Amino acid sequence: MWIILSSYRRLVLLLLWDVCVPWMSELWLHCLQRQYSHFNWKKKSPLKLTHFCSSSVSEDLGCRRGEFSRKHYGSVELLISSDADGAIQRAGRFRVENGSTDEIAGYTPGTWHRTDVHLENPEYYTRWYFKYFLGKVHQNYIGTDSEKNPFFLSVVLSDQNNQRVPQYHSILWRKTGTQKICLPYSPTKTLSVKSILSAMSLEKFEKGPREIFHPDIQKDLLVLEEQEGSVNFKFGVLYAKDGQLTDDEMFSNETGSESFQRFLHLLGDTITLKGWTGYRGGLDTKNDTTGTFSIYTVYQGHEIMFHVSTMLPYSRENKQQVERKRHIGNDIVTIVFQEGEETAPAFKPSMIRSHFTHIFALVRYNKQNDSYRLKIFSEESVPLFGPPLPSPPVFTNHQEFRDFVLVKLINGEKATLETPTFSQKRQRTLDMLIRSLYQDLMPDLHKNMLNRRSFSDVLPESPKSTRKKEEARQAEFVRLGQALKLKTGVKGDTPATLATTSFCKKEPWESQSFCSNFPHEVVCADSWGKSLLVSTDAGVLLIDDGQTAVQVFDKTLQIKQMHVLEALDYLIARTDKGKDSRLLVFRLSSVQKDIETKQVIRSKYDCRENKLERTKGCHLYAINTHHGSELRIVVAIRNKLLLITKKYNPCNSLTGSSPSPVEEFQYIREICLSDPPVVMTLVDGPTEDSDNMICVAYRHQFDLVNESTGESYRLHHIEANKVNFVAAIDVYEDGEAGLLLCYNYVCQYRKVYPFNGGSPLIQPSAYDFHFCWNQVPYAVVCAFPYILAFTTDSIEIRLVVNGNLVHTAVVPELQLVASRSDIYFKATAAVSGSSHSNSKEMSSRSSPQTPTAYDMSECSLSSSEGEVTCKNLYKIPLSNLVGRSIERPLKSPLTPKVVTTPTSSGITSLPVTHSLSLSRMEIKEIANRTRKELLGLLDEPIPKTEGAQKQKKIPRRQSDPKQGAVRSTSSDR
């Protein structure tokens, strides 16, 4: 009978059986788990912590935080356009994003699945030379690699943001692009040039690096950085009437509708081109040959000019409207505003004859509910970019729609520049510039006159001491750099330093204070409900927010690694070190009982019965992360791996007996490796029978080991002299296993296919990708859509699907505590939503090798005030990071946005109503005022415009760092 019944009927019978016969439920659940593993069963534990621990959704989120899908970013389709007679005109393959995926198809309309809006690879974080080097004393070097390709290296010592953390910032300029890394600063150790190049995997030289002293090198290096892409953008806007199916028809629309005019007003301001002094986007601002008016805006420091089809010159004689196509057809991104009902024939990118436009944003306006619907078409070669469209992709809040569209288009143009069409051109240009600059400097290098020329050109020779010469050279070096920075700011090519739309915006990575003044050294920890179980130098403590810490084990039990498995009622821990290390298993309910009854605190000698056999001398262990499969533990003892699983004994379920937790585990097999593993991760196979794998890292490689046969296969080999293994994170893309391999500065994604005939398919896949961190992390945490890298003083946050940087938070004295569910870390400062606050840079006159006395006192201020630096425990809720299924109703544009302002004093927060961005007239006023400040023309008061009279007095740029959206701060000039 069971064979005939369908899968869903079996589920119904199982639920009924579970209600009628509770003591039989566990037996049937185990049987069906093994037969129907794809249903992703989750056992619920009857354990409920009432005092210090309570159930948390973070445990369930922790199981799926490594599950990600590229379906959120659309699917590739072949799009064909035809004329009125049905004849095929053009065809192309585009990735189509319409906000609907299999995961969210079952949700009702009227709810918006949260999608966080972030600028990817923002210039504030990527334009290092302008931000950290220009106008400051730094070193520049020139050399050639083993293949005789020239390179340039720039090194500076500076701090970041307002945390006063000194770091070495290094940029390596090569024909393939730029490589940027951060290196920690040590007052007792000076980095050498070769050690910096070695960290960048450049160790063999045809000619060793030589320092360049001439200050004009700053101008050339700034030109090299500008090849990464423009700070400002130009987007096309094409108006299409209902029923128009060809580009000739769309470009021939002389005027737009009322709804189109409202859409243009939402995008930006109407400006007069003649006499315009801002970013012009290729339009004529002298003779009106490209129209009289245009649409312009500033978003998060980026100037954007829109090429609007109805504003460009119209010709009645020219049906193809070449003048309009000349601008819009050469834009990488084009917005198509289409009139008509949704049931009408929709726009397709193949309707537009352009080999340059790679991204189309289709916008429709619905008069009935005053909403906009968005659809994105990206050429197949464009890498994935965010933010993903919400479901449904309908926006009733017009301000949110504007922010989403602008961020999506800016990210899209940046992603398009990475396609072969543009990257090859950029690489050729960069190669040409580097070789030309190298040839200009080579004669002086051969004659060994580089230093003498630099001094003689800048300052006259004088019989002063070498120190005086160096100080004079540095002063001239800084003066020229600051002049270049000022000139770049006047032109409007300054990287954005402040974000207008991030004002009072809560970011998903913002941390919460969990425990203040935590005095102990943390060894390891894991979350237990809403509490944190921490192994410290004083023993094992249970910490809860707002409550006194409770000691669970005394300091004789030194736990080095632990896992709290609430669903299985287990605490697994690796204790001691060396030959005395063992793996212990405790029952959580027993530990909880000891806490509630306040019995004697357990010591090392009270845990003898909790030791697992055969685990003596273990230095590492790993468990499978997904609750849908049975618990597996792999213990590493030198170069041997022990596979241990949880027993299943139906007799215990029937009798209700509770054996020792150690008796519930069984030894399966032993696997021998060539070397002791440094990193170890379990990968669940799709059938959970014979295709489970173990990823191990040792020497210069990552290997996959079959749990059933013990055979190992090479997954990835690392071509570097020194390897610092960080992590191997198992992720599951649409149910298929993959691995994020993290080592040195690199994070590489490798798709892991199931074993086929005893041999895994590990060959490179089109899905594989890699990216580089700016600083070597010691821990990496994946929480889709983000991946977080923890260093000694920063958290670098990127997107999993493309590795693009979205945020860098500087956190002094940072230590990751736990991350299996919610993320806990120990530091002297929390993580805020925006790191765009002003900072005093290192003294420009000081040597980049050693901070000045003033800077050193600033850096050590916290430690000098007291003997012990005060450190706190902070928490980043995992639900904030992976809460993509959080729903909220669509908002009416008439309803003001209410933002709760956090308070530190405990006083009830009052709702604050405000706009998410400054008014465009305010931005224009600030931009004009800042330009006049830079030019020294602020002797006369600025005349008030009509828009400015309606606003309050505009604050000066320096008064509030979150309102200076257009210009860089004074410290960056």
mmCIF file of N, CA and C in Angstrom, residues 43-143:
data_model
loop_
_atom_site.group_PDB
_atom_site.id
_atom_site.type_symbol
_atom_site.label_atom_id
_atom_site.label_comp_id
_atom_site.label_asym_id
_atom_site.label_seq_id
_atom_site.Cartn_x
_atom_site.Cartn_y
_atom_site.Cartn_z
ATOM 1 N N LYS A 43 13.890 18.226 12.374
ATOM 2 C CA LYS A 43 13.385 17.755 13.653
ATOM 3 C C LYS A 43 13.302 18.910 14.635
ATOM 4 N N LYS A 44 12.244 18.949 15.377
ATOM 5 C CA LYS A 44 12.079 19.972 16.404
ATOM 6 C C LYS A 44 12.316 19.346 17.775
ATOM 7 N N SER A 45 13.148 19.991 18.505
ATOM 8 C CA SER A 45 13.462 19.485 19.832
ATOM 9 C C SER A 45 12.437 19.988 20.827
ATOM 10 N N PRO A 46 12.025 19.122 21.770
ATOM 11 C CA PRO A 46 11.088 19.585 22.798
ATOM 12 C C PRO A 46 11.731 20.492 23.826
ATOM 13 N N LEU A 47 13.071 20.674 23.731
ATOM 14 C CA LEU A 47 13.776 21.503 24.706
ATOM 15 C C LEU A 47 13.376 22.966 24.561
ATOM 16 N N LYS A 48 13.006 23.559 25.670
ATOM 17 C CA LYS A 48 12.713 24.991 25.701
ATOM 18 C C LYS A 48 13.453 25.598 26.883
ATOM 19 N N LEU A 49 14.391 26.464 26.593
ATOM 20 C CA LEU A 49 15.139 27.123 27.648
ATOM 21 C C LEU A 49 14.306 28.276 28.177
ATOM 22 N N THR A 50 14.089 28.280 29.458
ATOM 23 C CA THR A 50 13.166 29.256 30.031
ATOM 24 C C THR A 50 13.873 30.406 30.725
ATOM 25 N N HIS A 51 15.077 30.162 31.206
ATOM 26 C CA HIS A 51 15.699 31.224 31.999
ATOM 27 C C HIS A 51 16.709 32.013 31.186
ATOM 28 N N PHE A 52 17.818 31.395 30.875
ATOM 29 C CA PHE A 52 18.855 32.102 30.135
ATOM 30 C C PHE A 52 18.722 31.897 28.634
ATOM 31 N N CYS A 53 18.113 30.824 28.225
ATOM 32 C CA CYS A 53 18.059 30.495 26.807
ATOM 33 C C CYS A 53 16.620 30.396 26.368
ATOM 34 N N SER A 54 16.347 30.858 25.198
ATOM 35 C CA SER A 54 15.021 30.721 24.597
ATOM 36 C C SER A 54 15.195 30.419 23.134
ATOM 37 N N SER A 55 14.198 29.830 22.544
ATOM 38 C CA SER A 55 14.302 29.435 21.143
ATOM 39 C C SER A 55 14.469 30.652 20.264
ATOM 40 N N SER A 56 15.199 30.476 19.193
ATOM 41 C CA SER A 56 15.497 31.587 18.293
ATOM 42 C C SER A 56 15.346 31.126 16.865
ATOM 43 N N VAL A 57 14.809 32.017 16.035
ATOM 44 C CA VAL A 57 14.695 31.688 14.610
ATOM 45 C C VAL A 57 16.051 31.673 13.952
ATOM 46 N N SER A 58 17.064 32.178 14.633
ATOM 47 C CA SER A 58 18.385 32.228 14.028
ATOM 48 C C SER A 58 18.936 30.845 13.751
ATOM 49 N N GLU A 59 18.507 29.844 14.542
ATOM 50 C CA GLU A 59 19.016 28.500 14.306
ATOM 51 C C GLU A 59 18.533 27.979 12.962
ATOM 52 N N ASP A 60 17.260 28.197 12.658
ATOM 53 C CA ASP A 60 16.756 27.789 11.356
ATOM 54 C C ASP A 60 17.398 28.601 10.246
ATOM 55 N N LEU A 61 17.594 29.894 10.486
ATOM 56 C CA LEU A 61 18.240 30.722 9.472
ATOM 57 C C LEU A 61 19.682 30.287 9.257
ATOM 58 N N GLY A 62 20.333 29.856 10.342
ATOM 59 C CA GLY A 62 21.704 29.398 10.210
ATOM 60 C C GLY A 62 21.835 28.203 9.304
ATOM 61 N N CYS A 63 20.781 27.381 9.229
ATOM 62 C CA CYS A 63 20.829 26.223 8.346
ATOM 63 C C CYS A 63 20.742 26.627 6.889
ATOM 64 N N ARG A 64 20.068 27.728 6.598
ATOM 65 C CA ARG A 64 19.875 28.089 5.197
ATOM 66 C C ARG A 64 20.651 29.337 4.793
ATOM 67 N N ARG A 65 21.529 29.814 5.664
ATOM 68 C CA ARG A 65 22.282 31.000 5.306
ATOM 69 C C ARG A 65 23.263 30.710 4.187
ATOM 70 N N GLY A 66 23.664 29.425 4.052
ATOM 71 C CA GLY A 66 24.558 29.046 2.967
ATOM 72 C C GLY A 66 23.832 28.639 1.714
ATOM 73 N N GLU A 67 22.528 28.834 1.673
ATOM 74 C CA GLU A 67 21.738 28.511 0.486
ATOM 75 C C GLU A 67 21.509 29.792 -0.303
ATOM 76 N N PHE A 68 21.981 29.818 -1.529
ATOM 77 C CA PHE A 68 21.781 31.002 -2.347
ATOM 78 C C PHE A 68 21.358 30.584 -3.740
ATOM 79 N N SER A 69 20.857 31.536 -4.473
ATOM 80 C CA SER A 69 20.346 31.244 -5.807
ATOM 81 C C SER A 69 20.592 32.439 -6.704
ATOM 82 N N ARG A 70 21.049 32.156 -7.915
ATOM 83 C CA ARG A 70 21.203 33.220 -8.904
ATOM 84 C C ARG A 70 19.872 33.529 -9.589
ATOM 85 N N LYS A 71 18.846 32.735 -9.293
ATOM 86 C CA LYS A 71 17.543 32.987 -9.902
ATOM 87 C C LYS A 71 16.963 34.314 -9.456
ATOM 88 N N HIS A 72 17.434 34.821 -8.314
ATOM 89 C CA HIS A 72 16.973 36.141 -7.868
ATOM 90 C C HIS A 72 17.404 37.233 -8.843
ATOM 91 N N TYR A 73 18.404 36.927 -9.666
ATOM 92 C CA TYR A 73 18.936 37.916 -10.600
ATOM 93 C C TYR A 73 18.506 37.614 -12.028
ATOM 94 N N GLY A 74 17.428 36.844 -12.198
ATOM 95 C CA GLY A 74 16.868 36.602 -13.512
ATOM 96 C C GLY A 74 17.436 35.372 -14.186
ATOM 97 N N SER A 75 16.900 35.074 -15.355
ATOM 98 C CA SER A 75 17.337 33.931 -16.155
ATOM 99 C C SER A 75 17.556 34.388 -17.591
ATOM 100 N N VAL A 76 18.469 33.714 -18.288
ATOM 101 C CA VAL A 76 18.827 34.090 -19.656
ATOM 102 C C VAL A 76 17.777 33.531 -20.621
ATOM 103 N N GLU A 77 17.314 34.394 -21.522
ATOM 104 C CA GLU A 77 16.313 34.004 -22.507
ATOM 105 C C GLU A 77 16.737 34.501 -23.882
ATOM 106 N N LEU A 78 16.300 33.783 -24.898
ATOM 107 C CA LEU A 78 16.500 34.212 -26.281
ATOM 108 C C LEU A 78 15.319 35.073 -26.687
ATOM 109 N N LEU A 79 15.563 36.352 -26.955
ATOM 110 C CA LEU A 79 14.506 37.303 -27.286
ATOM 111 C C LEU A 79 14.565 37.627 -28.770
ATOM 112 N N ILE A 80 13.432 37.483 -29.426
ATOM 113 C CA ILE A 80 13.329 37.703 -30.872
ATOM 114 C C ILE A 80 12.296 38.788 -31.127
ATOM 115 N N SER A 81 12.633 39.735 -31.987
ATOM 116 C CA SER A 81 11.692 40.790 -32.378
ATOM 117 C C SER A 81 11.348 40.625 -33.850
ATOM 118 N N SER A 82 10.116 40.973 -34.165
ATOM 119 C CA SER A 82 9.639 40.856 -35.543
ATOM 120 C C SER A 82 8.896 42.118 -35.925
ATOM 121 N N ASP A 83 8.735 42.327 -37.219
ATOM 122 C CA ASP A 83 8.036 43.513 -37.701
ATOM 123 C C ASP A 83 6.538 43.254 -37.729
ATOM 124 N N ALA A 84 5.793 44.197 -38.303
ATOM 125 C CA ALA A 84 4.330 44.072 -38.344
ATOM 126 C C ALA A 84 3.868 42.872 -39.155
ATOM 127 N N ASP A 85 4.678 42.449 -40.120
ATOM 128 C CA ASP A 85 4.309 41.292 -40.943
ATOM 129 C C ASP A 85 4.727 39.974 -40.334
ATOM 130 N N GLY A 86 5.384 40.002 -39.174
ATOM 131 C CA GLY A 86 5.816 38.769 -38.523
ATOM 132 C C GLY A 86 7.197 38.311 -38.915
ATOM 133 N N ALA A 87 7.898 39.061 -39.734
ATOM 134 C CA ALA A 87 9.247 38.662 -40.143
ATOM 135 C C ALA A 87 10.238 38.976 -39.026
ATOM 136 N N ILE A 88 11.145 38.043 -38.765
ATOM 137 C CA ILE A 88 12.127 38.216 -37.697
ATOM 138 C C ILE A 88 13.137 39.279 -38.104
ATOM 139 N N GLN A 89 13.320 40.265 -37.222
ATOM 140 C CA GLN A 89 14.285 41.336 -37.470
ATOM 141 C C GLN A 89 15.614 41.071 -36.772
ATOM 142 N N ARG A 90 15.580 40.928 -35.469
ATOM 143 C CA ARG A 90 16.792 40.722 -34.694
ATOM 144 C C ARG A 90 16.507 39.755 -33.551
ATOM 145 N N ALA A 91 17.568 39.171 -33.026
ATOM 146 C CA ALA A 91 17.459 38.260 -31.890
ATOM 147 C C ALA A 91 18.681 38.441 -31.010
ATOM 148 N N GLY A 92 18.521 38.176 -29.738
ATOM 149 C CA GLY A 92 19.629 38.294 -28.805
ATOM 150 C C GLY A 92 19.323 37.571 -27.514
ATOM 151 N N ARG A 93 20.376 37.190 -26.802
ATOM 152 C CA ARG A 93 20.229 36.499 -25.523
ATOM 153 C C ARG A 93 20.432 37.512 -24.396
ATOM 154 N N PHE A 94 19.410 37.649 -23.562
ATOM 155 C CA PHE A 94 19.426 38.604 -22.467
ATOM 156 C C PHE A 94 18.996 37.916 -21.182
ATOM 157 N N ARG A 95 19.563 38.392 -20.077
ATOM 158 C CA ARG A 95 19.083 37.967 -18.772
ATOM 159 C C ARG A 95 17.902 38.842 -18.401
ATOM 160 N N VAL A 96 16.794 38.220 -18.104
ATOM 161 C CA VAL A 96 15.546 38.934 -17.839
ATOM 162 C C VAL A 96 15.247 38.863 -16.347
ATOM 163 N N GLU A 97 15.118 40.023 -15.730
ATOM 164 C CA GLU A 97 14.729 40.117 -14.324
ATOM 165 C C GLU A 97 13.331 40.727 -14.256
ATOM 166 N N ASN A 98 12.401 39.948 -13.732
ATOM 167 C CA ASN A 98 11.038 40.461 -13.572
ATOM 168 C C ASN A 98 10.511 40.277 -12.166
ATOM 169 N N GLY A 99 11.417 39.918 -11.231
ATOM 170 C CA GLY A 99 11.005 39.827 -9.832
ATOM 171 C C GLY A 99 10.287 38.568 -9.451
ATOM 172 N N SER A 100 10.212 37.577 -10.311
ATOM 173 C CA SER A 100 9.506 36.339 -9.989
ATOM 174 C C SER A 100 10.472 35.181 -10.109
ATOM 175 N N THR A 101 10.538 34.357 -9.053
ATOM 176 C CA THR A 101 11.332 33.141 -9.054
ATOM 177 C C THR A 101 10.476 32.017 -8.496
ATOM 178 N N ASP A 102 11.001 30.808 -8.578
ATOM 179 C CA ASP A 102 10.257 29.664 -8.068
ATOM 180 C C ASP A 102 10.034 29.776 -6.564
ATOM 181 N N GLU A 103 11.006 30.379 -5.874
ATOM 182 C CA GLU A 103 10.914 30.449 -4.421
ATOM 183 C C GLU A 103 9.793 31.359 -3.966
ATOM 184 N N ILE A 104 9.531 32.425 -4.714
ATOM 185 C CA ILE A 104 8.574 33.429 -4.247
ATOM 186 C C ILE A 104 7.327 33.467 -5.103
ATOM 187 N N ALA A 105 7.157 32.448 -5.964
ATOM 188 C CA ALA A 105 6.007 32.472 -6.855
ATOM 189 C C ALA A 105 4.706 32.267 -6.112
ATOM 190 N N GLY A 106 4.765 31.599 -4.928
ATOM 191 C CA GLY A 106 3.546 31.287 -4.214
ATOM 192 C C GLY A 106 3.050 32.370 -3.304
ATOM 193 N N TYR A 107 3.752 33.475 -3.187
ATOM 194 C CA TYR A 107 3.339 34.536 -2.287
ATOM 195 C C TYR A 107 2.294 35.419 -2.947
ATOM 196 N N THR A 108 1.454 35.972 -2.121
ATOM 197 C CA THR A 108 0.357 36.783 -2.624
ATOM 198 C C THR A 108 0.861 38.153 -3.032
ATOM 199 N N PRO A 109 0.232 38.771 -4.024
ATOM 200 C CA PRO A 109 0.611 40.136 -4.378
ATOM 201 C C PRO A 109 0.243 41.097 -3.252
ATOM 202 N N GLY A 110 0.860 42.243 -3.292
ATOM 203 C CA GLY A 110 0.633 43.207 -2.227
ATOM 204 C C GLY A 110 1.675 43.135 -1.138
ATOM 205 N N THR A 111 2.594 42.170 -1.234
ATOM 206 C CA THR A 111 3.709 42.107 -0.302
ATOM 207 C C THR A 111 4.994 42.242 -1.081
ATOM 208 N N TRP A 112 5.949 42.871 -0.461
ATOM 209 C CA TRP A 112 7.225 43.117 -1.128
ATOM 210 C C TRP A 112 8.312 42.402 -0.352
ATOM 211 N N HIS A 113 8.957 41.445 -0.969
ATOM 212 C CA HIS A 113 10.053 40.750 -0.317
ATOM 213 C C HIS A 113 11.253 41.671 -0.295
ATOM 214 N N ARG A 114 11.804 41.868 0.883
ATOM 215 C CA ARG A 114 12.837 42.874 1.074
ATOM 216 C C ARG A 114 14.042 42.613 0.180
ATOM 217 N N THR A 115 14.497 43.638 -0.452
ATOM 218 C CA THR A 115 15.741 43.586 -1.211
ATOM 219 C C THR A 115 16.540 44.825 -0.857
ATOM 220 N N ASP A 116 17.692 44.632 -0.269
ATOM 221 C CA ASP A 116 18.496 45.760 0.190
ATOM 222 C C ASP A 116 19.165 46.439 -0.995
ATOM 223 N N VAL A 117 19.116 47.759 -0.986
ATOM 224 C CA VAL A 117 19.607 48.565 -2.099
ATOM 225 C C VAL A 117 20.983 49.113 -1.725
ATOM 226 N N HIS A 118 22.020 48.652 -2.442
ATOM 227 C CA HIS A 118 23.384 49.096 -2.168
ATOM 228 C C HIS A 118 24.093 49.392 -3.480
ATOM 229 N N LEU A 119 24.891 50.445 -3.472
ATOM 230 C CA LEU A 119 25.819 50.672 -4.570
ATOM 231 C C LEU A 119 26.965 49.675 -4.446
ATOM 232 N N GLU A 120 27.242 48.949 -5.504
ATOM 233 C CA GLU A 120 28.293 47.941 -5.482
ATOM 234 C C GLU A 120 29.615 48.559 -5.938
ATOM 235 N N ASN A 121 30.682 48.157 -5.268
ATOM 236 C CA ASN A 121 32.014 48.728 -5.520
ATOM 237 C C ASN A 121 31.962 50.252 -5.540
ATOM 238 N N PRO A 122 31.457 50.866 -4.475
ATOM 239 C CA PRO A 122 31.382 52.341 -4.469
ATOM 240 C C PRO A 122 32.764 52.959 -4.546
ATOM 241 N N GLU A 123 32.860 54.070 -5.261
ATOM 242 C CA GLU A 123 34.154 54.712 -5.471
ATOM 243 C C GLU A 123 34.797 55.153 -4.163
ATOM 244 N N TYR A 124 33.970 55.372 -3.145
ATOM 245 C CA TYR A 124 34.524 55.773 -1.857
ATOM 246 C C TYR A 124 35.443 54.683 -1.314
ATOM 247 N N TYR A 125 35.163 53.417 -1.675
ATOM 248 C CA TYR A 125 35.986 52.313 -1.209
ATOM 249 C C TYR A 125 36.988 51.842 -2.263
ATOM 250 N N THR A 126 36.766 52.133 -3.532
ATOM 251 C CA THR A 126 37.606 51.560 -4.588
ATOM 252 C C THR A 126 38.645 52.536 -5.135
ATOM 253 N N ARG A 127 38.381 53.855 -5.113
ATOM 254 C CA ARG A 127 39.344 54.827 -5.631
ATOM 255 C C ARG A 127 40.359 55.157 -4.540
ATOM 256 N N TRP A 128 41.248 54.217 -4.322
ATOM 257 C CA TRP A 128 42.192 54.354 -3.218
ATOM 258 C C TRP A 128 43.188 55.485 -3.442
ATOM 259 N N TYR A 129 43.697 55.619 -4.639
ATOM 260 C CA TYR A 129 44.770 56.599 -4.835
ATOM 261 C C TYR A 129 44.264 58.010 -4.547
ATOM 262 N N PHE A 130 43.068 58.318 -4.992
ATOM 263 C CA PHE A 130 42.505 59.634 -4.723
ATOM 264 C C PHE A 130 42.228 59.810 -3.234
ATOM 265 N N LYS A 131 41.743 58.786 -2.586
ATOM 266 C CA LYS A 131 41.300 58.909 -1.196
ATOM 267 C C LYS A 131 42.457 58.885 -0.206
ATOM 268 N N TYR A 132 43.376 57.937 -0.370
ATOM 269 C CA TYR A 132 44.401 57.723 0.638
ATOM 270 C C TYR A 132 45.772 58.315 0.266
ATOM 271 N N PHE A 133 46.071 58.430 -1.042
ATOM 272 C CA PHE A 133 47.424 58.776 -1.467
ATOM 273 C C PHE A 133 47.568 60.236 -1.867
ATOM 274 N N LEU A 134 46.667 60.711 -2.707
ATOM 275 C CA LEU A 134 46.846 62.011 -3.326
ATOM 276 C C LEU A 134 46.870 63.120 -2.277
ATOM 277 N N GLY A 135 47.904 63.945 -2.332
ATOM 278 C CA GLY A 135 48.040 65.027 -1.379
ATOM 279 C C GLY A 135 48.666 64.619 -0.067
ATOM 280 N N LYS A 136 49.190 63.400 0.015
ATOM 281 C CA LYS A 136 49.844 62.919 1.229
ATOM 282 C C LYS A 136 51.193 62.330 0.846
ATOM 283 N N VAL A 137 52.098 62.298 1.788
ATOM 284 C CA VAL A 137 53.409 61.716 1.534
ATOM 285 C C VAL A 137 53.247 60.206 1.381
ATOM 286 N N HIS A 138 53.730 59.675 0.278
ATOM 287 C CA HIS A 138 53.694 58.236 0.045
ATOM 288 C C HIS A 138 54.833 57.860 -0.891
ATOM 289 N N GLN A 139 55.066 56.587 -1.030
ATOM 290 C CA GLN A 139 56.138 56.102 -1.889
ATOM 291 C C GLN A 139 55.563 55.486 -3.157
ATOM 292 N N ASN A 140 56.225 55.711 -4.273
ATOM 293 C CA ASN A 140 55.876 55.110 -5.557
ATOM 294 C C ASN A 140 57.118 54.429 -6.124
ATOM 295 N N TYR A 141 56.922 53.223 -6.646
ATOM 296 C CA TYR A 141 58.032 52.429 -7.163
ATOM 297 C C TYR A 141 57.718 51.963 -8.580
ATOM 298 N N ILE A 142 58.789 51.699 -9.328
ATOM 299 C CA ILE A 142 58.670 51.235 -10.700
ATOM 300 C C ILE A 142 59.563 50.011 -10.862
ATOM 301 N N GLY A 143 59.108 49.043 -11.678
ATOM 302 C CA GLY A 143 59.886 47.835 -11.918
ATOM 303 C C GLY A 143 59.270 47.027 -13.044
#
